[in-house]
Amino acid sequence: MAKIQLNGKKVIINSNYSLSDLIKKYKLSSNKVAIEYNGKIISKENFKKKLLKNNDKVEIVHFIGGG
């Protein structure tokens, strides 16, 4: 288990969770999100490669269309 900060809230996740797993857990579309991981923007190609660990800080912005 790992404790991370997700959008300002403390969250406990499974070990070896990737950013891609986090997106799936919260039922978001990877095409409609931007992720900041420990202060750096991560490209969509690296969502599966970036594994989360204790004390990581993740900000996920979800884009919503509308008029």
Coordinates of N, CA, C and O in Angstrom, one line a residue:
M1 N 0.8 -1.2 0.0 CA 0.0 0.0 0.0 C 0.9 1.2 0.0 O 2.0 1.2 0.6
A2 N 0.4 2.3 -0.6 CA 1.1 3.6 -0.7 C 0.1 4.7 -0.4 O -1.0 4.6 -0.8
K3 N 0.6 5.7 0.3 CA -0.2 6.9 0.6 C 0.3 8.0 -0.3 O 1.4 8.3 -0.3
I4 N -0.7 8.5 -1.1 CA -0.3 9.6 -2.0 C -1.3 10.8 -1.8 O -2.3 10.6 -1.1
Q5 N -0.9 11.9 -2.3 CA -1.8 13.0 -2.3 C -2.4 13.2 -3.7 O -1.7 13.4 -4.7
L6 N -3.7 13.1 -3.8 CA -4.4 13.2 -5.1 C -5.4 14.4 -5.1 O -6.3 14.4 -4.3
N7 N -5.1 15.4 -5.9 CA -5.9 16.6 -5.9 C -6.1 17.2 -4.5 O -7.2 17.6 -4.2
G8 N -5.0 17.2 -3.7 CA -5.0 17.8 -2.4 C -5.6 16.9 -1.3 O -5.6 17.3 -0.2
K9 N -6.0 15.7 -1.6 CA -6.5 14.8 -0.6 C -5.6 13.6 -0.4 O -5.1 13.0 -1.4
K10 N -5.4 13.1 0.8 CA -4.7 11.9 1.0 C -5.5 10.7 0.6 O -6.6 10.5 0.9
V11 N -4.8 9.8 -0.2 CA -5.5 8.6 -0.7 C -4.5 7.4 -0.5 O -3.3 7.6 -0.7
I12 N -5.1 6.2 -0.2 CA -4.3 5.0 -0.1 C -4.6 4.2 -1.3 O -5.7 4.0 -1.7
I13 N -3.5 3.8 -2.0 CA -3.6 3.0 -3.2 C -2.8 1.7 -3.1 O -2.0 1.6 -2.2
N14 N -3.0 0.7 -4.0 CA -2.3 -0.5 -4.0 C -0.8 -0.2 -4.4 O -0.6 0.7 -5.1
S15 N 0.1 -1.1 -4.0 CA 1.5 -1.0 -4.5 C 1.5 -1.3 -6.0 O 0.7 -2.0 -6.5
N16 N 2.5 -0.7 -6.6 CA 2.7 -0.9 -8.1 C 1.6 -0.3 -8.9 O 1.3 -0.8 -10.0
Y17 N 0.9 0.7 -8.4 CA -0.2 1.4 -9.2 C 0.5 2.4 -10.1 O 1.4 3.1 -9.7
S18 N 0.1 2.4 -11.4 CA 0.6 3.4 -12.3 C -0.4 4.5 -12.4 O -1.6 4.4 -11.9
L19 N 0.0 5.6 -13.1 CA -1.0 6.7 -13.4 C -2.1 6.2 -14.2 O -3.3 6.6 -14.0
S20 N -1.9 5.3 -15.1 CA -2.9 4.7 -15.9 C -4.0 3.9 -15.0 O -5.2 4.0 -15.2
D21 N -3.5 3.2 -14.1 CA -4.3 2.5 -13.1 C -5.2 3.4 -12.3 O -6.4 3.2 -12.1
L22 N -4.6 4.6 -11.9 CA -5.3 5.6 -11.2 C -6.5 6.2 -12.0 O -7.6 6.4 -11.5
I23 N -6.2 6.4 -13.3 CA -7.2 6.9 -14.2 C -8.4 5.9 -14.3 O -9.5 6.3 -14.3
K24 N -8.1 4.7 -14.4 CA -9.1 3.6 -14.6 C -9.9 3.5 -13.3 O -11.1 3.4 -13.3
K25 N -9.2 3.6 -12.1 CA -9.9 3.5 -10.8 C -11.0 4.6 -10.7 O -12.1 4.3 -10.2
Y26 N -10.7 5.8 -11.2 CA -11.7 6.9 -11.1 C -12.5 7.1 -12.3 O -13.2 8.0 -12.5
K27 N -12.5 6.1 -13.2 CA -13.3 6.0 -14.4 C -13.2 7.3 -15.3 O -14.2 7.8 -15.7
L28 N -11.9 7.7 -15.5 CA -11.7 8.8 -16.3 C -11.1 8.3 -17.7 O -10.6 7.3 -17.8
S29 N -11.3 9.2 -18.7 CA -10.8 8.9 -20.0 C -9.4 9.4 -20.1 O -9.2 10.6 -19.9
S30 N -8.4 8.6 -20.5 CA -7.0 9.1 -20.6 C -6.9 10.2 -21.6 O -5.9 11.0 -21.6
N31 N -7.8 10.2 -22.6 CA -7.8 11.2 -23.6 C -8.2 12.6 -23.2 O -8.0 13.6 -23.8
K32 N -8.9 12.6 -22.0 CA -9.5 13.9 -21.5 C -8.9 14.3 -20.2 O -9.6 15.1 -19.4
V33 N -7.7 13.9 -19.9 CA -7.1 14.3 -18.6 C -5.7 14.9 -18.9 O -5.0 14.5 -19.8
A34 N -5.2 15.7 -18.0 CA -3.8 16.1 -17.9 C -3.4 15.8 -16.5 O -4.2 15.9 -15.5
I35 N -2.2 15.3 -16.3 CA -1.7 14.9 -15.0 C -0.4 15.5 -14.7 O 0.6 15.6 -15.5
E36 N -0.4 16.1 -13.4 CA 0.9 16.7 -12.9 C 1.3 15.7 -11.8 O 0.6 15.4 -10.9
Y37 N 2.5 15.2 -11.9 CA 3.1 14.2 -11.0 C 4.3 14.8 -10.4 O 5.3 15.1 -11.0
N38 N 4.2 15.0 -9.0 CA 5.3 15.7 -8.3 C 5.8 16.9 -9.0 O 7.0 17.2 -9.1
G39 N 4.9 17.8 -9.4 CA 5.2 19.1 -10.0 C 5.6 19.1 -11.5 O 5.9 20.1 -12.0
K40 N 5.5 17.9 -12.1 CA 5.8 17.9 -13.6 C 4.7 17.3 -14.3 O 4.1 16.3 -13.9
I41 N 4.4 17.9 -15.5 CA 3.4 17.4 -16.4 C 3.9 16.1 -17.0 O 5.0 16.0 -17.6
I42 N 3.0 15.0 -17.0 CA 3.4 13.7 -17.6 C 2.7 13.5 -18.9 O 1.4 13.7 -19.0
S43 N 3.4 13.1 -19.9 CA 2.7 12.9 -21.2 C 1.9 11.6 -21.2 O 2.2 10.7 -20.4
K44 N 0.9 11.5 -22.0 CA 0.0 10.4 -22.0 C 0.7 9.1 -22.3 O 0.4 8.0 -21.8
E45 N 1.8 9.2 -23.1 CA 2.6 8.0 -23.4 C 3.2 7.3 -22.1 O 3.6 6.2 -22.1
N46 N 3.4 8.1 -21.1 CA 4.1 7.7 -19.9 C 3.2 7.3 -18.7 O 3.7 7.0 -17.7
F47 N 1.9 7.4 -18.9 CA 0.9 7.1 -17.9 C 1.1 5.6 -17.3 O 1.0 5.4 -16.2
K48 N 1.4 4.7 -18.2 CA 1.6 3.3 -17.8 C 2.9 3.0 -17.2 O 3.1 2.2 -16.3
K49 N 3.9 3.8 -17.6 CA 5.3 3.6 -17.1 C 5.5 4.2 -15.7 O 6.4 3.8 -14.9
K50 N 4.8 5.3 -15.3 CA 5.0 6.0 -14.1 C 4.3 5.3 -12.9 O 3.1 5.4 -12.8
L51 N 5.1 4.7 -12.1 CA 4.5 4.0 -10.9 C 4.5 4.9 -9.7 O 5.5 5.6 -9.5
L52 N 3.4 4.8 -9.0 CA 3.2 5.7 -7.8 C 3.9 5.1 -6.6 O 3.9 3.8 -6.4
K53 N 4.4 5.9 -5.7 CA 5.0 5.5 -4.5 C 4.6 6.4 -3.4 O 4.0 7.4 -3.6
N54 N 4.9 6.0 -2.1 CA 4.6 6.8 -0.9 C 4.9 8.3 -1.1 O 6.0 8.6 -1.6
N55 N 4.0 9.1 -0.7 CA 4.2 10.6 -0.6 C 4.3 11.3 -2.0 O 4.6 12.5 -2.0
D56 N 3.9 10.6 -3.1 CA 3.8 11.3 -4.3 C 2.6 12.2 -4.3 O 1.6 12.0 -3.6
K57 N 2.7 13.3 -5.1 CA 1.7 14.3 -5.2 C 1.2 14.2 -6.7 O 2.0 14.5 -7.6
V58 N -0.1 14.0 -6.8 CA -0.7 13.9 -8.2 C -1.9 14.8 -8.3 O -2.7 14.9 -7.4
E59 N -1.9 15.6 -9.4 CA -3.0 16.4 -9.7 C -3.6 16.0 -11.0 O -2.8 15.9 -12.0
I60 N -4.9 15.7 -11.1 CA -5.5 15.2 -12.3 C -6.6 16.3 -12.7 O -7.4 16.6 -11.9
V61 N -6.4 16.8 -13.9 CA -7.4 17.7 -14.4 C -8.2 17.0 -15.5 O -7.6 16.5 -16.4
H62 N -9.5 17.0 -15.4 CA -10.4 16.3 -16.3 C -11.1 17.4 -17.1 O -11.8 18.3 -16.6
F63 N -11.0 17.2 -18.4 CA -11.6 18.2 -19.3 C -13.1 17.8 -19.7 O -13.3 16.6 -20.0
I64 N -13.9 18.7 -19.6 CA -15.4 18.5 -19.9 C -15.8 19.5 -20.9 O -15.6 20.7 -20.8
G65 N -16.5 19.0 -22.0 CA -17.0 19.8 -23.0 C -18.3 20.4 -22.7 O -19.0 19.8 -21.8
G66 N -18.7 21.4 -23.3 CA -20.0 22.0 -23.0 C -20.1 23.4 -23.7 O -19.2 23.9 -24.2
G67 N -21.3 23.9 -23.6 CA -21.6 25.2 -24.2 C -21.9 26.2 -23.3 O -21.8 27.3 -23.2

